[in-house]
Amino acid sequence: MQPCSRDSRGSFDPPRRCRAGGLVALALCLPFGASAAAGQEILAVRACTGVGEASGISGLLQLERWITSAPFRYYGRFQDAAGNLHELEVRTADTGGGVGSVWTNGMRHRETHVHLAVAADTAFVLRSEDGAVVSYRCTRPPG
């Protein structure tokens, strides 16, 4: 069994890196961010672009179902015009949104807490702890 590991950006590697079976996989891998092999199901992927103050930021937002007490996870990877990578993670009990965090360029230790509000599957709004509001419009990516 290979342990779950981080890649060079500090993000966790895809499920190929975490190969354990059954409950052992869940116990060892879920707390470390492992994906499909450890009980995750991807429900939707949307291509999203920032509007207003966030114009120039775009990327993918993924909705996943997990076998945990907060069964839904939103995870997004967005890039701005300057080339910075912004990542978003929100775990919640329903698909309407919740509280999570955003961090830039792999620096999760410097994350900002945010509230995510989802409007159907075509838009979402992030409200940061300092009161800033960022809106996104989403579509289904091709393919």
PDB file of N, CA and C in Angstrom, residues 57-141:
ATOM      1  N   ILE A  57     -10.374  36.043 -13.576  1.00  0.00           N
ATOM      2  CA  ILE A  57     -10.133  34.796 -12.852  1.00  0.00           C
ATOM      3  C   ILE A  57     -11.032  33.726 -13.452  1.00  0.00           C
ATOM      4  N   SER A  58     -10.446  32.588 -13.810  1.00  0.00           N
ATOM      5  CA  SER A  58     -11.270  31.509 -14.355  1.00  0.00           C
ATOM      6  C   SER A  58     -10.662  30.166 -13.996  1.00  0.00           C
ATOM      7  N   GLY A  59     -11.497  29.132 -14.039  1.00  0.00           N
ATOM      8  CA  GLY A  59     -11.026  27.792 -13.729  1.00  0.00           C
ATOM      9  C   GLY A  59     -12.180  26.837 -13.570  1.00  0.00           C
ATOM     10  N   LEU A  60     -11.929  25.708 -12.925  1.00  0.00           N
ATOM     11  CA  LEU A  60     -12.923  24.661 -12.749  1.00  0.00           C
ATOM     12  C   LEU A  60     -13.346  24.542 -11.293  1.00  0.00           C
ATOM     13  N   LEU A  61     -14.644  24.322 -11.082  1.00  0.00           N
ATOM     14  CA  LEU A  61     -15.199  24.041  -9.765  1.00  0.00           C
ATOM     15  C   LEU A  61     -15.790  22.643  -9.824  1.00  0.00           C
ATOM     16  N   GLN A  62     -15.417  21.791  -8.888  1.00  0.00           N
ATOM     17  CA  GLN A  62     -15.858  20.396  -8.877  1.00  0.00           C
ATOM     18  C   GLN A  62     -16.670  20.127  -7.620  1.00  0.00           C
ATOM     19  N   LEU A  63     -17.802  19.456  -7.777  1.00  0.00           N
ATOM     20  CA  LEU A  63     -18.624  19.030  -6.647  1.00  0.00           C
ATOM     21  C   LEU A  63     -18.445  17.533  -6.485  1.00  0.00           C
ATOM     22  N   GLU A  64     -18.111  17.099  -5.275  1.00  0.00           N
ATOM     23  CA  GLU A  64     -17.856  15.685  -4.996  1.00  0.00           C
ATOM     24  C   GLU A  64     -18.733  15.227  -3.842  1.00  0.00           C
ATOM     25  N   ARG A  65     -19.045  13.941  -3.826  1.00  0.00           N
ATOM     26  CA  ARG A  65     -19.746  13.339  -2.691  1.00  0.00           C
ATOM     27  C   ARG A  65     -18.728  12.454  -1.965  1.00  0.00           C
ATOM     28  N   TRP A  66     -18.633  12.615  -0.645  1.00  0.00           N
ATOM     29  CA  TRP A  66     -17.694  11.853   0.180  1.00  0.00           C
ATOM     30  C   TRP A  66     -18.467  11.025   1.196  1.00  0.00           C
ATOM     31  N   ILE A  67     -17.816  10.008   1.710  1.00  0.00           N
ATOM     32  CA  ILE A  67     -18.398   9.192   2.778  1.00  0.00           C
ATOM     33  C   ILE A  67     -17.855   9.741   4.097  1.00  0.00           C
ATOM     34  N   THR A  68     -18.391  10.888   4.506  1.00  0.00           N
ATOM     35  CA  THR A  68     -17.978  11.553   5.748  1.00  0.00           C
ATOM     36  C   THR A  68     -19.191  12.249   6.345  1.00  0.00           C
ATOM     37  N   SER A  69     -19.011  12.898   7.489  1.00  0.00           N
ATOM     38  CA  SER A  69     -20.121  13.608   8.126  1.00  0.00           C
ATOM     39  C   SER A  69     -20.528  14.856   7.341  1.00  0.00           C
ATOM     40  N   ALA A  70     -19.617  15.432   6.569  1.00  0.00           N
ATOM     41  CA  ALA A  70     -19.942  16.539   5.654  1.00  0.00           C
ATOM     42  C   ALA A  70     -19.787  15.969   4.245  1.00  0.00           C
ATOM     43  N   PRO A  71     -20.842  15.350   3.715  1.00  0.00           N
ATOM     44  CA  PRO A  71     -20.691  14.510   2.534  1.00  0.00           C
ATOM     45  C   PRO A  71     -20.423  15.224   1.214  1.00  0.00           C
ATOM     46  N   PHE A  72     -20.543  16.542   1.156  1.00  0.00           N
ATOM     47  CA  PHE A  72     -20.293  17.237  -0.102  1.00  0.00           C
ATOM     48  C   PHE A  72     -19.061  18.118   0.021  1.00  0.00           C
ATOM     49  N   ARG A  73     -18.264  18.134  -1.051  1.00  0.00           N
ATOM     50  CA  ARG A  73     -17.051  18.949  -1.077  1.00  0.00           C
ATOM     51  C   ARG A  73     -17.009  19.702  -2.397  1.00  0.00           C
ATOM     52  N   TYR A  74     -16.875  21.021  -2.304  1.00  0.00           N
ATOM     53  CA  TYR A  74     -16.593  21.833  -3.477  1.00  0.00           C
ATOM     54  C   TYR A  74     -15.095  22.068  -3.494  1.00  0.00           C
ATOM     55  N   TYR A  75     -14.473  21.842  -4.656  1.00  0.00           N
ATOM     56  CA  TYR A  75     -13.045  22.117  -4.803  1.00  0.00           C
ATOM     57  C   TYR A  75     -12.856  22.861  -6.115  1.00  0.00           C
ATOM     58  N   GLY A  76     -12.189  23.991  -6.063  1.00  0.00           N
ATOM     59  CA  GLY A  76     -11.964  24.779  -7.267  1.00  0.00           C
ATOM     60  C   GLY A  76     -10.509  25.159  -7.426  1.00  0.00           C
ATOM     61  N   ARG A  77     -10.095  25.274  -8.685  1.00  0.00           N
ATOM     62  CA  ARG A  77      -8.750  25.744  -9.039  1.00  0.00           C
ATOM     63  C   ARG A  77      -8.936  26.837 -10.078  1.00  0.00           C
ATOM     64  N   PHE A  78      -8.537  28.055  -9.739  1.00  0.00           N
ATOM     65  CA  PHE A  78      -8.743  29.205 -10.605  1.00  0.00           C
ATOM     66  C   PHE A  78      -7.425  29.931 -10.810  1.00  0.00           C
ATOM     67  N   GLN A  79      -7.252  30.515 -11.996  1.00  0.00           N
ATOM     68  CA  GLN A  79      -6.042  31.267 -12.281  1.00  0.00           C
ATOM     69  C   GLN A  79      -6.431  32.696 -12.635  1.00  0.00           C
ATOM     70  N   ASP A  80      -5.665  33.661 -12.116  1.00  0.00           N
ATOM     71  CA  ASP A  80      -5.939  35.056 -12.446  1.00  0.00           C
ATOM     72  C   ASP A  80      -5.032  35.510 -13.584  1.00  0.00           C
ATOM     73  N   ALA A  81      -5.209  36.757 -14.032  1.00  0.00           N
ATOM     74  CA  ALA A  81      -4.456  37.285 -15.172  1.00  0.00           C
ATOM     75  C   ALA A  81      -2.953  37.326 -14.904  1.00  0.00           C
ATOM     76  N   ALA A  82      -2.556  37.446 -13.645  1.00  0.00           N
ATOM     77  CA  ALA A  82      -1.134  37.491 -13.288  1.00  0.00           C
ATOM     78  C   ALA A  82      -0.510  36.099 -13.198  1.00  0.00           C
ATOM     79  N   GLY A  83      -1.320  35.046 -13.376  1.00  0.00           N
ATOM     80  CA  GLY A  83      -0.799  33.681 -13.325  1.00  0.00           C
ATOM     81  C   GLY A  83      -0.836  33.043 -11.950  1.00  0.00           C
ATOM     82  N   ASN A  84      -1.435  33.698 -10.961  1.00  0.00           N
ATOM     83  CA  ASN A  84      -1.549  33.112  -9.620  1.00  0.00           C
ATOM     84  C   ASN A  84      -2.614  32.023  -9.608  1.00  0.00           C
ATOM     85  N   LEU A  85      -2.351  30.947  -8.893  1.00  0.00           N
ATOM     86  CA  LEU A  85      -3.300  29.851  -8.743  1.00  0.00           C
ATOM     87  C   LEU A  85      -4.060  30.040  -7.433  1.00  0.00           C
ATOM     88  N   HIS A  86      -5.390  30.110  -7.520  1.00  0.00           N
ATOM     89  CA  HIS A  86      -6.253  30.250  -6.344  1.00  0.00           C
ATOM     90  C   HIS A  86      -7.026  28.953  -6.186  1.00  0.00           C
ATOM     91  N   GLU A  87      -6.966  28.350  -4.991  1.00  0.00           N
ATOM     92  CA  GLU A  87      -7.683  27.105  -4.730  1.00  0.00           C
ATOM     93  C   GLU A  87      -8.752  27.352  -3.672  1.00  0.00           C
ATOM     94  N   LEU A  88      -9.861  26.628  -3.806  1.00  0.00           N
ATOM     95  CA  LEU A  88     -11.022  26.775  -2.943  1.00  0.00           C
ATOM     96  C   LEU A  88     -11.448  25.399  -2.471  1.00  0.00           C
ATOM     97  N   GLU A  89     -11.749  25.267  -1.172  1.00  0.00           N
ATOM     98  CA  GLU A  89     -12.309  24.021  -0.653  1.00  0.00           C
ATOM     99  C   GLU A  89     -13.385  24.351   0.371  1.00  0.00           C
ATOM    100  N   VAL A  90     -14.569  23.776   0.151  1.00  0.00           N
ATOM    101  CA  VAL A  90     -15.690  23.930   1.076  1.00  0.00           C
ATOM    102  C   VAL A  90     -16.305  22.561   1.275  1.00  0.00           C
ATOM    103  N   ARG A  91     -16.400  22.109   2.516  1.00  0.00           N
ATOM    104  CA  ARG A  91     -17.092  20.854   2.850  1.00  0.00           C
ATOM    105  C   ARG A  91     -18.397  21.232   3.527  1.00  0.00           C
ATOM    106  N   THR A  92     -19.481  20.561   3.123  1.00  0.00           N
ATOM    107  CA  THR A  92     -20.796  20.964   3.602  1.00  0.00           C
ATOM    108  C   THR A  92     -21.759  19.786   3.640  1.00  0.00           C
ATOM    109  N   ALA A  93     -22.848  19.957   4.367  1.00  0.00           N
ATOM    110  CA  ALA A  93     -23.858  18.902   4.481  1.00  0.00           C
ATOM    111  C   ALA A  93     -24.848  18.928   3.323  1.00  0.00           C
ATOM    112  N   ASP A  94     -24.889  20.031   2.554  1.00  0.00           N
ATOM    113  CA  ASP A  94     -25.778  20.076   1.387  1.00  0.00           C
ATOM    114  C   ASP A  94     -25.077  20.799   0.241  1.00  0.00           C
ATOM    115  N   THR A  95     -25.676  20.781  -0.945  1.00  0.00           N
ATOM    116  CA  THR A  95     -25.012  21.342  -2.120  1.00  0.00           C
ATOM    117  C   THR A  95     -25.241  22.839  -2.302  1.00  0.00           C
ATOM    118  N   GLY A  96     -25.909  23.484  -1.368  1.00  0.00           N
ATOM    119  CA  GLY A  96     -26.195  24.912  -1.486  1.00  0.00           C
ATOM    120  C   GLY A  96     -25.066  25.826  -1.053  1.00  0.00           C
ATOM    121  N   GLY A  97     -23.995  25.268  -0.516  1.00  0.00           N
ATOM    122  CA  GLY A  97     -22.863  26.083  -0.088  1.00  0.00           C
ATOM    123  C   GLY A  97     -22.491  25.803   1.347  1.00  0.00           C
ATOM    124  N   GLY A  98     -21.569  26.588   1.861  1.00  0.00           N
ATOM    125  CA  GLY A  98     -21.098  26.397   3.222  1.00  0.00           C
ATOM    126  C   GLY A  98     -19.856  27.221   3.472  1.00  0.00           C
ATOM    127  N   VAL A  99     -19.146  26.908   4.538  1.00  0.00           N
ATOM    128  CA  VAL A  99     -17.951  27.638   4.939  1.00  0.00           C
ATOM    129  C   VAL A  99     -16.723  26.806   4.605  1.00  0.00           C
ATOM    130  N   GLY A 100     -15.701  27.471   4.085  1.00  0.00           N
ATOM    131  CA  GLY A 100     -14.465  26.784   3.725  1.00  0.00           C
ATOM    132  C   GLY A 100     -13.319  27.768   3.654  1.00  0.00           C
ATOM    133  N   SER A 101     -12.388  27.530   2.733  1.00  0.00           N
ATOM    134  CA  SER A 101     -11.222  28.396   2.649  1.00  0.00           C
ATOM    135  C   SER A 101     -10.725  28.533   1.215  1.00  0.00           C
ATOM    136  N   VAL A 102      -9.986  29.623   0.991  1.00  0.00           N
ATOM    137  CA  VAL A 102      -9.329  29.915  -0.277  1.00  0.00           C
ATOM    138  C   VAL A 102      -7.873  30.194   0.039  1.00  0.00           C
ATOM    139  N   TRP A 103      -6.962  29.704  -0.806  1.00  0.00           N
ATOM    140  CA  TRP A 103      -5.545  29.996  -0.638  1.00  0.00           C
ATOM    141  C   TRP A 103      -4.922  30.191  -2.010  1.00  0.00           C
ATOM    142  N   THR A 104      -3.764  30.832  -2.054  1.00  0.00           N
ATOM    143  CA  THR A 104      -3.120  31.211  -3.307  1.00  0.00           C
ATOM    144  C   THR A 104      -1.749  30.573  -3.427  1.00  0.00           C
ATOM    145  N   ASN A 105      -1.449  30.094  -4.636  1.00  0.00           N
ATOM    146  CA  ASN A 105      -0.139  29.537  -4.991  1.00  0.00           C
ATOM    147  C   ASN A 105       0.347  28.466  -4.020  1.00  0.00           C
ATOM    148  N   GLY A 106      -0.562  27.590  -3.614  1.00  0.00           N
ATOM    149  CA  GLY A 106      -0.197  26.458  -2.765  1.00  0.00           C
ATOM    150  C   GLY A 106       0.050  26.789  -1.305  1.00  0.00           C
ATOM    151  N   MET A 107      -0.177  28.032  -0.890  1.00  0.00           N
ATOM    152  CA  MET A 107       0.110  28.436   0.490  1.00  0.00           C
ATOM    153  C   MET A 107      -1.127  28.267   1.367  1.00  0.00           C
ATOM    154  N   ARG A 108      -1.519  27.017   1.583  1.00  0.00           N
ATOM    155  CA  ARG A 108      -2.729  26.747   2.357  1.00  0.00           C
ATOM    156  C   ARG A 108      -2.601  27.244   3.795  1.00  0.00           C
ATOM    157  N   HIS A 109      -1.391  27.306   4.307  1.00  0.00           N
ATOM    158  CA  HIS A 109      -1.196  27.799   5.672  1.00  0.00           C
ATOM    159  C   HIS A 109      -1.561  29.286   5.785  1.00  0.00           C
ATOM    160  N   ARG A 110      -1.768  29.971   4.655  1.00  0.00           N
ATOM    161  CA  ARG A 110      -2.171  31.381   4.662  1.00  0.00           C
ATOM    162  C   ARG A 110      -3.573  31.534   4.083  1.00  0.00           C
ATOM    163  N   GLU A 111      -4.419  30.536   4.327  1.00  0.00           N
ATOM    164  CA  GLU A 111      -5.766  30.533   3.761  1.00  0.00           C
ATOM    165  C   GLU A 111      -6.645  31.632   4.347  1.00  0.00           C
ATOM    166  N   THR A 112      -7.663  32.005   3.581  1.00  0.00           N
ATOM    167  CA  THR A 112      -8.689  32.947   4.011  1.00  0.00           C
ATOM    168  C   THR A 112      -9.996  32.186   4.103  1.00  0.00           C
ATOM    169  N   HIS A 113     -10.716  32.355   5.189  1.00  0.00           N
ATOM    170  CA  HIS A 113     -11.994  31.663   5.344  1.00  0.00           C
ATOM    171  C   HIS A 113     -13.067  32.384   4.543  1.00  0.00           C
ATOM    172  N   VAL A 114     -13.919  31.590   3.880  1.00  0.00           N
ATOM    173  CA  VAL A 114     -14.954  32.141   3.009  1.00  0.00           C
ATOM    174  C   VAL A 114     -16.273  31.417   3.222  1.00  0.00           C
ATOM    175  N   HIS A 115     -17.349  32.074   2.809  1.00  0.00           N
ATOM    176  CA  HIS A 115     -18.664  31.444   2.752  1.00  0.00           C
ATOM    177  C   HIS A 115     -19.018  31.317   1.276  1.00  0.00           C
ATOM    178  N   LEU A 116     -19.378  30.113   0.850  1.00  0.00           N
ATOM    179  CA  LEU A 116     -19.749  29.832  -0.532  1.00  0.00           C
ATOM    180  C   LEU A 116     -21.261  29.712  -0.617  1.00  0.00           C
ATOM    181  N   ALA A 117     -21.879  30.468  -1.527  1.00  0.00           N
ATOM    182  CA  ALA A 117     -23.315  30.353  -1.793  1.00  0.00           C
ATOM    183  C   ALA A 117     -23.479  29.970  -3.258  1.00  0.00           C
ATOM    184  N   VAL A 118     -24.172  28.867  -3.515  1.00  0.00           N
ATOM    185  CA  VAL A 118     -24.338  28.350  -4.873  1.00  0.00           C
ATOM    186  C   VAL A 118     -25.747  28.659  -5.359  1.00  0.00           C
ATOM    187  N   ALA A 119     -25.845  29.217  -6.573  1.00  0.00           N
ATOM    188  CA  ALA A 119     -27.137  29.489  -7.210  1.00  0.00           C
ATOM    189  C   ALA A 119     -27.299  28.494  -8.357  1.00  0.00           C
ATOM    190  N   ALA A 120     -28.130  27.489  -8.158  1.00  0.00           N
ATOM    191  CA  ALA A 120     -28.300  26.385  -9.127  1.00  0.00           C
ATOM    192  C   ALA A 120     -26.924  25.821  -9.441  1.00  0.00           C
ATOM    193  N   ASP A 121     -26.633  25.524 -10.701  1.00  0.00           N
ATOM    194  CA  ASP A 121     -25.274  25.072 -11.019  1.00  0.00           C
ATOM    195  C   ASP A 121     -24.648  26.011 -12.040  1.00  0.00           C
ATOM    196  N   THR A 122     -25.141  27.259 -12.091  1.00  0.00           N
ATOM    197  CA  THR A 122     -24.645  28.217 -13.072  1.00  0.00           C
ATOM    198  C   THR A 122     -23.908  29.404 -12.468  1.00  0.00           C
ATOM    199  N   ALA A 123     -23.900  29.528 -11.152  1.00  0.00           N
ATOM    200  CA  ALA A 123     -23.231  30.665 -10.524  1.00  0.00           C
ATOM    201  C   ALA A 123     -22.946  30.369  -9.059  1.00  0.00           C
ATOM    202  N   PHE A 124     -21.928  31.035  -8.537  1.00  0.00           N
ATOM    203  CA  PHE A 124     -21.682  30.983  -7.098  1.00  0.00           C
ATOM    204  C   PHE A 124     -21.055  32.285  -6.645  1.00  0.00           C
ATOM    205  N   VAL A 125     -21.163  32.542  -5.354  1.00  0.00           N
ATOM    206  CA  VAL A 125     -20.635  33.760  -4.749  1.00  0.00           C
ATOM    207  C   VAL A 125     -19.765  33.357  -3.570  1.00  0.00           C
ATOM    208  N   LEU A 126     -18.591  33.979  -3.463  1.00  0.00           N
ATOM    209  CA  LEU A 126     -17.706  33.798  -2.309  1.00  0.00           C
ATOM    210  C   LEU A 126     -17.719  35.087  -1.501  1.00  0.00           C
ATOM    211  N   ARG A 127     -17.912  34.965  -0.199  1.00  0.00           N
ATOM    212  CA  ARG A 127     -17.879  36.113   0.711  1.00  0.00           C
ATOM    213  C   ARG A 127     -16.771  35.821   1.721  1.00  0.00           C
ATOM    214  N   SER A 128     -15.722  36.656   1.726  1.00  0.00           N
ATOM    215  CA  SER A 128     -14.582  36.401   2.609  1.00  0.00           C
ATOM    216  C   SER A 128     -14.830  36.953   4.001  1.00  0.00           C
ATOM    217  N   GLU A 129     -13.969  36.555   4.939  1.00  0.00           N
ATOM    218  CA  GLU A 129     -14.119  36.979   6.326  1.00  0.00           C
ATOM    219  C   GLU A 129     -13.951  38.486   6.493  1.00  0.00           C
ATOM    220  N   ASP A 130     -13.294  39.154   5.536  1.00  0.00           N
ATOM    221  CA  ASP A 130     -13.150  40.614   5.626  1.00  0.00           C
ATOM    222  C   ASP A 130     -14.263  41.358   4.890  1.00  0.00           C
ATOM    223  N   GLY A 131     -15.273  40.626   4.388  1.00  0.00           N
ATOM    224  CA  GLY A 131     -16.437  41.242   3.767  1.00  0.00           C
ATOM    225  C   GLY A 131     -16.395  41.356   2.253  1.00  0.00           C
ATOM    226  N   ALA A 132     -15.278  41.006   1.626  1.00  0.00           N
ATOM    227  CA  ALA A 132     -15.191  41.069   0.164  1.00  0.00           C
ATOM    228  C   ALA A 132     -16.114  40.021  -0.457  1.00  0.00           C
ATOM    229  N   VAL A 133     -16.761  40.389  -1.564  1.00  0.00           N
ATOM    230  CA  VAL A 133     -17.678  39.491  -2.255  1.00  0.00           C
ATOM    231  C   VAL A 133     -17.189  39.307  -3.686  1.00  0.00           C
ATOM    232  N   VAL A 134     -17.082  38.055  -4.122  1.00  0.00           N
ATOM    233  CA  VAL A 134     -16.647  37.734  -5.474  1.00  0.00           C
ATOM    234  C   VAL A 134     -17.679  36.809  -6.098  1.00  0.00           C
ATOM    235  N   SER A 135     -18.131  37.155  -7.306  1.00  0.00           N
ATOM    236  CA  SER A 135     -19.146  36.361  -8.003  1.00  0.00           C
ATOM    237  C   SER A 135     -18.542  35.641  -9.201  1.00  0.00           C
ATOM    238  N   TYR A 136     -19.073  34.464  -9.510  1.00  0.00           N
ATOM    239  CA  TYR A 136     -18.620  33.662 -10.645  1.00  0.00           C
ATOM    240  C   TYR A 136     -19.820  33.179 -11.444  1.00  0.00           C
ATOM    241  N   ARG A 137     -19.661  33.073 -12.754  1.00  0.00           N
ATOM    242  CA  ARG A 137     -20.642  32.455 -13.646  1.00  0.00           C
ATOM    243  C   ARG A 137     -20.044  31.146 -14.132  1.00  0.00           C
ATOM    244  N   CYS A 138     -20.880  30.120 -14.233  1.00  0.00           N
ATOM    245  CA  CYS A 138     -20.377  28.786 -14.562  1.00  0.00           C
ATOM    246  C   CYS A 138     -21.144  28.153 -15.720  1.00  0.00           C
ATOM    247  N   THR A 139     -20.446  27.308 -16.478  1.00  0.00           N
ATOM    248  CA  THR A 139     -21.041  26.514 -17.547  1.00  0.00           C
ATOM    249  C   THR A 139     -20.478  25.105 -17.462  1.00  0.00           C
ATOM    250  N   ARG A 140     -21.093  24.189 -18.161  1.00  0.00           N
ATOM    251  CA  ARG A 140     -20.538  22.839 -18.244  1.00  0.00           C
ATOM    252  C   ARG A 140     -19.349  22.883 -19.193  1.00  0.00           C
ATOM    253  N   PRO A 141     -18.191  22.354 -18.779  1.00  0.00           N
ATOM    254  CA  PRO A 141     -17.040  22.368 -19.684  1.00  0.00           C
ATOM    255  C   PRO A 141     -17.270  21.414 -20.854  1.00  0.00           C
TER     256      PRO A 141
END
